[in-house]
mmCIF file of C-alpha atoms and ligand atoms in Angstrom:
data_model
loop_
_atom_site.group_PDB
_atom_site.id
_atom_site.type_symbol
_atom_site.label_atom_id
_atom_site.label_comp_id
_atom_site.label_asym_id
_atom_site.label_seq_id
_atom_site.Cartn_x
_atom_site.Cartn_y
_atom_site.Cartn_z
ATOM 1 C CA MET E 10 0.010 -0.020 -0.011
ATOM 2 C CA LYS E 11 2.787 2.361 1.079
ATOM 3 C CA THR E 12 4.762 1.475 -2.083
ATOM 4 C CA ARG E 13 1.690 2.050 -4.317
ATOM 5 C CA LEU E 14 1.165 5.475 -2.730
ATOM 6 C CA LEU E 15 4.829 6.342 -3.225
ATOM 7 C CA ARG E 16 4.566 5.344 -6.915
ATOM 8 C CA TYR E 17 1.475 7.481 -7.362
ATOM 9 C CA LEU E 18 3.137 10.490 -5.783
ATOM 10 C CA ALA E 19 6.295 9.920 -7.764
ATOM 11 C CA ARG E 20 4.369 9.999 -11.093
ATOM 12 C CA ARG E 21 2.490 13.152 -10.045
ATOM 13 C CA CYS E 22 5.695 14.949 -9.207
ATOM 14 C CA ARG E 23 7.293 14.480 -12.674
ATOM 15 C CA SER E 24 9.043 17.771 -13.100
ATOM 16 C CA THR E 25 8.955 20.020 -16.144
ATOM 17 C CA SER E 26 10.387 23.073 -14.377
ATOM 18 C CA ASP E 27 12.728 25.407 -16.224
ATOM 19 C CA SER E 28 14.859 25.835 -13.127
ATOM 20 C CA VAL E 29 17.728 23.523 -12.191
ATOM 21 C CA ARG E 30 19.442 23.264 -8.811
ATOM 22 C CA ILE E 31 23.159 22.532 -8.797
ATOM 23 C CA VAL E 32 24.774 20.855 -5.845
ATOM 24 C CA GLU E 33 28.372 22.018 -5.842
ATOM 25 C CA VAL E 34 30.625 19.230 -4.596
ATOM 26 C CA GLY E 35 33.943 20.875 -5.379
ATOM 27 C CA PRO E 36 35.145 21.544 -1.833
ATOM 28 C CA ARG E 37 34.546 17.883 -0.908
ATOM 29 C CA ASP E 38 34.605 15.564 -3.941
ATOM 30 C CA GLY E 39 36.794 18.041 -5.833
ATOM 31 C CA LEU E 40 39.494 18.188 -3.245
ATOM 32 C CA GLN E 41 39.311 14.817 -1.390
ATOM 33 C CA ASN E 42 41.635 13.030 -3.803
ATOM 34 C CA GLU E 43 44.269 15.782 -3.989
ATOM 35 C CA LYS E 44 47.536 14.587 -2.553
ATOM 36 C CA SER E 45 49.017 17.957 -1.521
ATOM 37 C CA ILE E 46 47.142 19.376 1.454
ATOM 38 C CA ILE E 47 45.355 22.631 0.675
ATOM 39 C CA SER E 48 45.311 25.244 3.450
ATOM 40 C CA ILE E 49 42.214 25.970 5.495
ATOM 41 C CA ALA E 50 42.294 29.595 4.300
ATOM 42 C CA HIS E 51 42.298 28.540 0.641
ATOM 43 C CA LYS E 52 39.471 26.030 1.161
ATOM 44 C CA LYS E 53 37.411 28.735 2.857
ATOM 45 C CA GLU E 54 38.028 31.255 0.104
ATOM 46 C CA PHE E 55 37.073 28.625 -2.521
ATOM 47 C CA ILE E 56 33.764 28.069 -0.673
ATOM 48 C CA HIS E 57 33.101 31.809 -0.358
ATOM 49 C CA LYS E 58 33.707 32.297 -4.101
ATOM 50 C CA LEU E 59 31.275 29.439 -4.909
ATOM 51 C CA ALA E 60 28.603 30.913 -2.674
ATOM 52 C CA ASN E 61 29.147 34.368 -4.230
ATOM 53 C CA ALA E 62 28.737 32.799 -7.649
ATOM 54 C CA GLY E 63 25.166 31.962 -6.682
ATOM 55 C CA LEU E 64 25.431 28.248 -5.815
ATOM 56 C CA SER E 65 22.660 27.498 -3.335
ATOM 57 C CA THR E 66 23.843 24.087 -2.129
ATOM 58 C CA ILE E 67 27.513 23.527 -1.353
ATOM 59 C CA GLU E 68 29.044 20.341 0.045
ATOM 60 C CA VAL E 69 31.801 21.910 2.056
ATOM 61 C CA THR E 70 33.724 18.949 3.495
ATOM 62 C CA SER E 71 33.406 15.432 4.870
ATOM 63 C CA PHE E 72 33.627 14.368 8.478
ATOM 64 C CA VAL E 73 35.453 11.123 7.720
ATOM 65 C CA SER E 74 38.569 9.524 9.108
ATOM 66 C CA PRO E 75 41.792 11.435 8.252
ATOM 67 C CA LYS E 76 43.486 8.042 8.083
ATOM 68 C CA TRP E 77 41.176 7.233 5.166
ATOM 69 C CA VAL E 78 41.019 10.665 3.489
ATOM 70 C CA PRO E 79 43.909 12.899 4.712
ATOM 71 C CA GLN E 80 42.738 15.983 2.759
ATOM 72 C CA MET E 81 39.620 16.164 4.955
ATOM 73 C CA ALA E 82 41.491 16.177 8.262
ATOM 74 C CA ASP E 83 40.631 19.860 8.767
ATOM 75 C CA SER E 84 36.893 19.362 8.306
ATOM 76 C CA ILE E 85 35.852 20.933 11.622
ATOM 77 C CA GLN E 86 38.083 24.019 11.186
ATOM 78 C CA VAL E 87 36.932 24.589 7.588
ATOM 79 C CA ALA E 88 33.235 24.079 8.332
ATOM 80 C CA SER E 89 33.143 26.110 11.512
ATOM 81 C CA SER E 90 34.938 29.110 10.053
ATOM 82 C CA ILE E 91 33.233 29.707 6.708
ATOM 83 C CA GLU E 92 31.098 32.830 6.533
ATOM 84 C CA ARG E 93 27.545 31.721 5.908
ATOM 85 C CA LYS E 94 25.071 33.247 3.507
ATOM 86 C CA ASN E 95 21.398 32.917 4.545
ATOM 87 C CA ASP E 96 20.219 31.510 1.205
ATOM 88 C CA VAL E 97 22.910 28.827 0.915
ATOM 89 C CA THR E 98 22.624 25.269 2.242
ATOM 90 C CA TYR E 99 26.023 24.132 3.508
ATOM 91 C CA CYS E 100 26.153 20.320 3.813
ATOM 92 C CA ALA E 101 28.846 17.710 4.416
ATOM 93 C CA ILE E 102 29.314 13.941 4.410
ATOM 94 C CA VAL E 103 28.648 12.311 7.760
ATOM 95 C CA PRO E 104 29.289 8.527 7.778
ATOM 96 C CA ASN E 105 28.797 7.628 11.466
ATOM 97 C CA LYS E 106 28.182 8.912 14.988
ATOM 98 C CA LYS E 107 31.710 10.284 15.330
ATOM 99 C CA GLY E 108 31.223 12.191 12.053
ATOM 100 C CA LEU E 109 27.955 13.616 13.371
ATOM 101 C CA GLN E 110 29.641 14.918 16.530
ATOM 102 C CA MET E 111 32.273 16.521 14.335
ATOM 103 C CA ALA E 112 29.607 18.075 12.089
ATOM 104 C CA THR E 113 27.916 19.582 15.115
ATOM 105 C CA GLU E 114 31.230 21.058 16.225
ATOM 106 C CA GLY E 115 31.620 22.399 12.660
ATOM 107 C CA LYS E 116 28.160 23.972 12.824
ATOM 108 C CA ILE E 117 26.870 21.833 9.937
ATOM 109 C CA GLU E 118 23.208 20.928 10.135
ATOM 110 C CA HIS E 119 22.612 19.551 6.627
ATOM 111 C CA TYR E 120 24.046 16.174 5.832
ATOM 112 C CA CYS E 121 25.102 13.703 3.156
ATOM 113 C CA ILE E 122 25.173 10.006 3.895
ATOM 114 C CA GLY E 123 26.458 7.259 1.626
ATOM 115 C CA THR E 124 25.988 3.704 0.541
ATOM 116 C CA ALA E 125 26.836 1.813 -2.642
ATOM 117 C CA ALA E 126 25.244 -0.557 -5.079
ATOM 118 C CA SER E 127 28.310 -2.824 -4.821
ATOM 119 C CA GLU E 128 29.372 -4.780 -1.711
ATOM 120 C CA THR E 129 33.061 -4.565 -2.508
ATOM 121 C CA PHE E 130 33.021 -0.806 -3.039
ATOM 122 C CA CYS E 131 30.947 -0.292 0.085
ATOM 123 C CA LYS E 132 33.458 -2.238 2.176
ATOM 124 C CA LYS E 133 36.455 -0.471 0.635
ATOM 125 C CA ASN E 134 34.968 3.022 0.928
ATOM 126 C CA TRP E 135 32.722 2.916 4.014
ATOM 127 C CA ASN E 136 34.319 -0.061 5.782
ATOM 128 C CA CYS E 137 30.989 -1.876 6.093
ATOM 129 C CA SER E 138 28.494 -3.973 4.147
ATOM 130 C CA ILE E 139 25.587 -2.402 2.282
ATOM 131 C CA SER E 140 23.077 -3.598 4.880
ATOM 132 C CA ASP E 141 25.220 -2.209 7.720
ATOM 133 C CA SER E 142 25.504 1.132 5.862
ATOM 134 C CA LEU E 143 21.666 1.287 5.828
ATOM 135 C CA LYS E 144 21.455 0.396 9.546
ATOM 136 C CA ILE E 145 24.036 3.091 10.412
ATOM 137 C CA THR E 146 22.199 5.579 8.210
ATOM 138 C CA GLU E 147 18.823 4.846 9.830
ATOM 139 C CA SER E 148 20.145 5.518 13.314
ATOM 140 C CA LEU E 149 22.033 8.629 12.144
ATOM 141 C CA LEU E 150 18.979 10.087 10.448
ATOM 142 C CA ASP E 151 16.990 9.972 13.688
ATOM 143 C CA GLU E 152 19.742 11.849 15.439
ATOM 144 C CA MET E 153 20.156 14.344 12.565
ATOM 145 C CA ARG E 154 16.442 15.171 12.593
ATOM 146 C CA ARG E 155 16.621 15.612 16.363
ATOM 147 C CA ILE E 156 19.448 18.114 15.926
ATOM 148 C CA ASN E 157 17.751 19.896 13.018
ATOM 149 C CA PRO E 158 14.115 18.967 12.206
ATOM 150 C CA ASN E 159 14.511 20.780 8.872
ATOM 151 C CA ALA E 160 17.762 19.069 7.944
ATOM 152 C CA TYR E 161 18.379 18.484 4.223
ATOM 153 C CA ILE E 162 19.779 14.952 4.138
ATOM 154 C CA ARG E 163 20.969 13.620 0.826
ATOM 155 C CA GLY E 164 21.701 9.896 0.355
ATOM 156 C CA TYR E 165 24.422 9.024 -2.059
ATOM 157 C CA ILE E 166 24.258 5.705 -3.913
ATOM 158 C CA SER E 167 27.637 5.104 -5.454
ATOM 159 C CA ASN E 168 28.397 2.789 -8.413
ATOM 160 C CA VAL E 169 24.938 3.087 -9.938
ATOM 161 C CA MET E 170 26.396 2.476 -13.399
ATOM 162 C CA GLY E 171 29.232 0.158 -12.490
ATOM 163 C CA CYS E 172 31.783 -0.761 -9.825
ATOM 164 C CA PRO E 173 35.580 -0.531 -10.119
ATOM 165 C CA TYR E 174 35.851 -3.974 -8.472
ATOM 166 C CA GLU E 175 32.688 -5.862 -9.434
ATOM 167 C CA GLY E 176 31.942 -4.412 -12.862
ATOM 168 C CA ASN E 177 28.312 -4.359 -13.984
ATOM 169 C CA ILE E 178 25.597 -3.400 -11.481
ATOM 170 C CA GLN E 179 21.993 -4.547 -11.699
ATOM 171 C CA GLN E 180 19.593 -1.661 -12.064
ATOM 172 C CA SER E 181 17.160 -3.336 -9.620
ATOM 173 C CA VAL E 182 19.811 -3.123 -6.895
ATOM 174 C CA VAL E 183 19.966 0.662 -7.304
ATOM 175 C CA VAL E 184 16.186 1.049 -7.336
ATOM 176 C CA ASN E 185 15.801 -1.073 -4.171
ATOM 177 C CA LEU E 186 18.475 0.903 -2.389
ATOM 178 C CA ALA E 187 16.864 4.224 -3.385
ATOM 179 C CA GLU E 188 13.538 3.017 -2.025
ATOM 180 C CA LYS E 189 15.173 2.090 1.263
ATOM 181 C CA LEU E 190 16.972 5.436 1.610
ATOM 182 C CA LEU E 191 13.708 7.214 0.926
ATOM 183 C CA GLU E 192 11.853 5.111 3.492
ATOM 184 C CA ILE E 193 14.598 5.781 6.055
ATOM 185 C CA GLY E 194 13.955 9.496 5.464
ATOM 186 C CA CYS E 195 16.520 10.926 3.017
ATOM 187 C CA SER E 196 15.393 14.194 1.477
ATOM 188 C CA GLU E 197 17.121 13.461 -1.808
ATOM 189 C CA ILE E 198 18.810 10.493 -3.534
ATOM 190 C CA SER E 199 22.007 11.264 -5.455
ATOM 191 C CA LEU E 200 22.825 8.691 -8.100
ATOM 192 C CA GLY E 201 26.611 8.409 -8.244
ATOM 193 C CA ASP E 202 28.259 7.289 -11.424
ATOM 194 C CA THR E 203 31.454 6.980 -9.440
ATOM 195 C CA ILE E 204 33.640 5.692 -12.251
ATOM 196 C CA GLY E 205 31.848 7.372 -15.121
ATOM 197 C CA THR E 206 31.003 4.219 -17.085
ATOM 198 C CA GLY E 207 27.335 5.134 -17.552
ATOM 199 C CA THR E 208 25.942 5.911 -21.004
ATOM 200 C CA PRO E 209 22.732 7.795 -21.887
ATOM 201 C CA ARG E 210 20.501 4.776 -22.490
ATOM 202 C CA LYS E 211 21.470 3.219 -19.166
ATOM 203 C CA PHE E 212 20.830 6.485 -17.343
ATOM 204 C CA SER E 213 17.534 6.980 -19.140
ATOM 205 C CA ASN E 214 16.383 3.399 -18.200
ATOM 206 C CA LEU E 215 17.443 3.891 -14.582
ATOM 207 C CA ILE E 216 15.535 7.174 -14.166
ATOM 208 C CA ARG E 217 12.486 5.672 -15.927
ATOM 209 C CA ASP E 218 12.332 2.824 -13.388
ATOM 210 C CA LEU E 219 13.336 4.852 -10.388
ATOM 211 C CA VAL E 220 10.623 7.478 -10.842
ATOM 212 C CA ASN E 221 8.024 4.820 -10.088
ATOM 213 C CA ILE E 222 9.453 4.750 -6.573
ATOM 214 C CA VAL E 223 11.184 8.090 -5.919
ATOM 215 C CA PRO E 224 9.492 11.438 -6.624
ATOM 216 C CA MET E 225 11.308 13.118 -9.471
ATOM 217 C CA GLU E 226 12.205 16.176 -7.433
ATOM 218 C CA LYS E 227 14.059 13.957 -4.963
ATOM 219 C CA ILE E 228 16.388 12.499 -7.610
ATOM 220 C CA ALA E 229 19.828 14.000 -8.178
ATOM 221 C CA VAL E 230 22.419 12.871 -10.682
ATOM 222 C CA HIS E 231 26.156 12.829 -9.826
ATOM 223 C CA CYS E 232 28.369 12.148 -12.797
ATOM 224 C CA HIS E 233 32.099 11.579 -12.959
ATOM 225 C CA ASP E 234 33.410 12.277 -16.449
ATOM 226 C CA THR E 235 35.948 9.483 -16.999
ATOM 227 C CA TYR E 236 34.606 8.564 -20.470
ATOM 228 C CA ALA E 237 33.206 12.030 -21.438
ATOM 229 C CA GLN E 238 29.644 10.762 -20.816
ATOM 230 C CA ALA E 239 28.714 13.164 -18.036
ATOM 231 C CA LEU E 240 26.925 15.817 -20.092
ATOM 232 C CA PRO E 241 25.135 13.345 -22.371
ATOM 233 C CA ASN E 242 23.986 11.457 -19.228
ATOM 234 C CA ILE E 243 22.822 14.690 -17.615
ATOM 235 C CA LEU E 244 20.996 15.650 -20.785
ATOM 236 C CA VAL E 245 18.918 12.446 -20.889
ATOM 237 C CA SER E 246 18.243 12.755 -17.157
ATOM 238 C CA LEU E 247 17.036 16.306 -17.780
ATOM 239 C CA GLU E 248 14.730 15.077 -20.513
ATOM 240 C CA GLN E 249 13.301 12.561 -18.095
ATOM 241 C CA GLY E 250 12.566 15.410 -15.650
ATOM 242 C CA VAL E 251 15.548 15.434 -13.222
ATOM 243 C CA ARG E 252 16.313 18.970 -12.056
ATOM 244 C CA VAL E 253 19.116 18.449 -9.499
ATOM 245 C CA PHE E 254 22.654 17.835 -10.637
ATOM 246 C CA ASP E 255 25.945 17.496 -8.730
ATOM 247 C CA SER E 256 29.045 19.075 -10.204
ATOM 248 C CA SER E 257 32.415 20.407 -9.223
ATOM 249 C CA ALA E 258 34.053 23.697 -10.166
ATOM 250 C CA GLY E 259 36.946 23.057 -12.521
ATOM 251 C CA GLY E 260 35.869 19.422 -13.021
ATOM 252 C CA LEU E 261 37.921 18.395 -9.998
ATOM 253 C CA GLY E 262 37.172 15.256 -8.098
ATOM 254 C CA GLY E 263 37.460 11.517 -7.746
ATOM 255 C CA CYS E 264 37.048 9.028 -4.996
ATOM 256 C CA PRO E 265 40.207 7.596 -3.320
ATOM 257 C CA TYR E 266 38.494 4.189 -3.271
ATOM 258 C CA ALA E 267 37.491 4.218 -6.951
ATOM 259 C CA PRO E 268 40.770 3.756 -8.829
ATOM 260 C CA GLY E 269 40.862 5.321 -12.287
ATOM 261 C CA ALA E 270 37.820 7.571 -11.769
ATOM 262 C CA ALA E 271 38.054 11.068 -13.277
ATOM 263 C CA GLY E 272 36.697 14.281 -11.803
ATOM 264 C CA ASN E 273 33.046 15.287 -11.590
ATOM 265 C CA VAL E 274 31.360 17.071 -14.465
ATOM 266 C CA ALA E 275 32.654 20.641 -14.297
ATOM 267 C CA THR E 276 30.078 23.094 -12.904
ATOM 268 C CA GLU E 277 31.004 25.661 -15.570
ATOM 269 C CA ASP E 278 30.534 23.124 -18.389
ATOM 270 C CA LEU E 279 27.187 22.098 -16.967
ATOM 271 C CA LEU E 280 26.093 25.735 -16.581
ATOM 272 C CA TYR E 281 27.057 26.514 -20.189
ATOM 273 C CA MET E 282 24.790 23.674 -21.440
ATOM 274 C CA LEU E 283 21.889 24.485 -19.083
ATOM 275 C CA HIS E 284 21.916 28.249 -19.796
ATOM 276 C CA GLY E 285 22.237 27.577 -23.515
ATOM 277 C CA MET E 286 19.050 25.456 -23.292
ATOM 278 C CA GLY E 287 17.220 28.356 -21.621
ATOM 279 C CA LEU E 288 17.185 26.752 -18.166
ATOM 280 C CA SER E 289 17.802 28.926 -15.156
ATOM 281 C CA THR E 290 20.213 28.069 -12.345
ATOM 282 C CA GLY E 291 20.827 31.356 -10.492
ATOM 283 C CA VAL E 292 24.559 30.670 -10.886
ATOM 284 C CA SER E 293 27.064 32.861 -12.663
ATOM 285 C CA ILE E 294 29.560 31.179 -14.994
ATOM 286 C CA ASP E 295 32.005 34.054 -14.425
ATOM 287 C CA GLY E 296 31.848 33.425 -10.708
ATOM 288 C CA VAL E 297 32.345 29.655 -10.968
ATOM 289 C CA VAL E 298 35.228 29.984 -13.437
ATOM 290 C CA GLY E 299 36.774 32.489 -11.013
ATOM 291 C CA ALA E 300 36.438 30.046 -8.094
ATOM 292 C CA ALA E 301 37.824 27.160 -10.253
ATOM 293 C CA ARG E 302 40.806 29.219 -11.471
ATOM 294 C CA PHE E 303 41.492 30.280 -7.898
ATOM 295 C CA ILE E 304 41.615 26.759 -6.423
ATOM 296 C CA CYS E 305 43.521 25.278 -9.403
ATOM 297 C CA ALA E 306 46.144 27.974 -9.085
ATOM 298 C CA ARG E 307 46.576 27.146 -5.385
ATOM 299 C CA MET E 308 47.291 23.574 -6.405
ATOM 300 C CA ASP E 309 49.578 24.512 -9.308
ATOM 301 C CA LYS E 310 47.126 22.800 -11.664
ATOM 302 C CA LYS E 311 45.895 23.830 -15.071
ATOM 303 C CA ILE E 312 42.118 24.068 -15.264
ATOM 304 C CA GLU E 313 40.911 21.074 -17.302
ATOM 305 C CA SER E 314 37.285 21.940 -17.991
ATOM 306 C CA LYS E 315 36.349 23.059 -21.511
ATOM 307 C CA VAL E 316 34.563 26.244 -20.391
ATOM 308 C CA GLY E 317 37.159 26.962 -17.750
ATOM 309 C CA LYS E 318 39.863 26.989 -20.464
ATOM 310 C CA ALA E 319 37.833 28.929 -23.035
ATOM 311 C CA TRP E 320 36.099 31.531 -20.851
ATOM 312 C CA LYS E 321 37.418 34.975 -21.746
ATOM 313 C CA VAL E 322 36.385 37.024 -18.762
ATOM 314 C CA GLU E 323 39.349 38.333 -16.751
ATOM 315 C CA LEU E 324 38.637 37.727 -13.046
HETATM 316 P P1 LIG G 24 35.856 3.023 10.760
HETATM 317 O O1 LIG G 24 35.131 1.814 10.307
HETATM 318 O O2 LIG G 24 35.715 3.464 12.167
HETATM 319 O O3 LIG G 24 37.362 2.931 10.392
HETATM 320 O O4 LIG G 24 35.506 4.221 9.831
HETATM 321 P P2 LIG G 24 38.598 2.365 11.174
HETATM 322 O O5 LIG G 24 38.174 1.257 12.086
HETATM 323 O O6 LIG G 24 39.647 2.094 10.149
HETATM 324 O O7 LIG G 24 38.995 3.603 12.106
HETATM 325 C C1 LIG G 24 39.963 4.462 11.690
HETATM 326 C C2 LIG G 24 40.113 5.616 12.628
HETATM 327 O O8 LIG G 24 39.205 6.600 12.230
HETATM 328 C C3 LIG G 24 39.790 5.342 14.124
HETATM 329 O O9 LIG G 24 40.674 6.173 14.866
HETATM 330 C C4 LIG G 24 38.377 5.856 14.281
HETATM 331 O O10 LIG G 24 38.098 6.294 15.571
HETATM 332 C C5 LIG G 24 38.433 7.064 13.362
HETATM 333 P P3 LIG G 24 41.929 5.512 15.641
HETATM 334 O O11 LIG G 24 41.337 4.711 16.758
HETATM 335 O O12 LIG G 24 42.699 4.688 14.659
HETATM 336 O O13 LIG G 24 42.672 6.742 16.110
HETATM 337 N N1 LIG G 24 37.120 7.476 12.845
HETATM 338 C C6 LIG G 24 36.867 8.717 12.451
HETATM 339 N N2 LIG G 24 37.645 9.853 12.410
HETATM 340 C C7 LIG G 24 37.061 10.958 11.941
HETATM 341 N N3 LIG G 24 35.807 10.998 11.504
HETATM 342 C C8 LIG G 24 34.993 9.937 11.535
HETATM 343 C C9 LIG G 24 35.553 8.730 12.025
HETATM 344 N N4 LIG G 24 35.059 7.493 12.151
HETATM 345 C C10 LIG G 24 36.026 6.756 12.672
HETATM 346 N N5 LIG G 24 33.765 10.019 11.107
HETATM 347 C C11 LIG G 24 34.635 5.498 8.051
HETATM 348 C C12 LIG G 24 34.445 4.306 8.968
HETATM 349 C C13 LIG G 24 33.445 5.525 7.102
HETATM 350 C C14 LIG G 24 34.692 6.745 8.899
HETATM 351 C C15 LIG G 24 35.928 5.291 7.236
HETATM 352 O O14 LIG G 24 35.818 4.127 6.529
HETATM 353 C C16 LIG G 24 36.182 6.457 6.316
HETATM 354 O O15 LIG G 24 36.529 7.530 6.737
HETATM 355 N N6 LIG G 24 36.026 6.223 4.949
HETATM 356 C C17 LIG G 24 36.269 7.272 4.000
HETATM 357 C C18 LIG G 24 35.027 7.424 3.145
HETATM 358 C C19 LIG G 24 35.196 8.576 2.157
HETATM 359 O O16 LIG G 24 35.306 9.709 2.564
HETATM 360 N N7 LIG G 24 35.180 8.280 0.831
HETATM 361 C C20 LIG G 24 35.156 9.293 -0.170
HETATM 362 C C21 LIG G 24 33.824 9.984 -0.205
HETATM 363 S S1 LIG G 24 32.490 9.056 -0.933
HETATM 364 C C22 LIG G 24 32.622 9.392 -2.594
HETATM 365 O O17 LIG G 24 33.514 10.053 -3.037
HETATM 366 C C23 LIG G 24 31.463 8.975 -3.518
HETATM 367 C C24 LIG G 24 30.505 10.116 -3.836
HETATM 368 O O18 LIG G 24 31.194 11.223 -4.390
HETATM 369 C C25 LIG G 24 29.434 9.638 -4.810
HETATM 370 C C26 LIG G 24 30.033 8.953 -6.061
HETATM 371 O O19 LIG G 24 30.835 9.561 -6.726
HETATM 372 O O20 LIG G 24 29.692 7.801 -6.241
HETATM 373 C C27 LIG G 24 29.792 10.571 -2.578
HETATM 374 MG MG1 LIG G 25 31.747 11.507 -6.465
#
């Protein structure tokens, strides 16, 4: 009965809005795999520039073990010291109770939790089985809602298009996981193509099946661009009605536990496509290119995104 009601609501919520929300994951996904440690001051300035560019949801860090992800060892200092804008949602990855305590110290009250569609990846990344990740998530969500009844809590499902260790992933596994995360109480499900192996038809089929279970406005798409499929995959997801996309300024990113994965789709490349299609985002390409150039320069890196390289504005 509950499932039938969810399906009915999901179909009714099919979105045709002209407005797209971008979840900027640059300060977390973008930086987590960088070997040289970036200073707290530079991370903060990067986040401020992204907020000033008009991004309304920014994943600022992750409260994970520094033994597992050394770049995020300063999570509390970064999160607690950023200057907040009222209209921006600042969120961060919280994998367990310890992470939630740290988030509270860092004054973060919007959260990202994670699981995966592959047992091997889940164990390598989160150090637990898929079913344990759901149990941990369920108990965390109760606590998160107690801390902030209005918390925005996004649930990441990694490996929706393939796993670096197990290869192909059954679509039904992803759909079942999404249903569980929704039942547990996630506000939004982010579909992670962690290694970028997805292609448009696979994405289109996944969204088509998923929308019978998850309301369209609760689906987000998170593409890594290893095989240059991120924008085509986003385009078919847009056509299906998805209006929330994760991206990273400069196209930075990659997961330390997904060998060979490239960065996320670049926010500026995504914006160029969306604005060119007449969709509104509230985000300035100038501002994002400025933020991307800033952080790449701090890392002595050349900006790799197409728009980042071509954009003429002097910032
Ligand atoms: P654990 O099972 O407790 O690990 O951690 P452990 O037993 O190896 O413990 C290691 C140490 O970390 C212990 O300290 C713990 O107390 C401590 P010690 O006793 O050795 O001094 N510890 C913590 N420290 C800080 N913050 C914490 C924390 N928890 C324990 N929260 C855990 C489990 C999940 C924390 C660990 O496995 C971990 O940190 N994994 C890293 C996960 C990660 O950040 N991966 C990258 C992000 S996910 C991603 O990129 C995919 C995504 O972008 C979507 C997509 O693209 O698909 C989201
Ligand atoms: Mg990612």
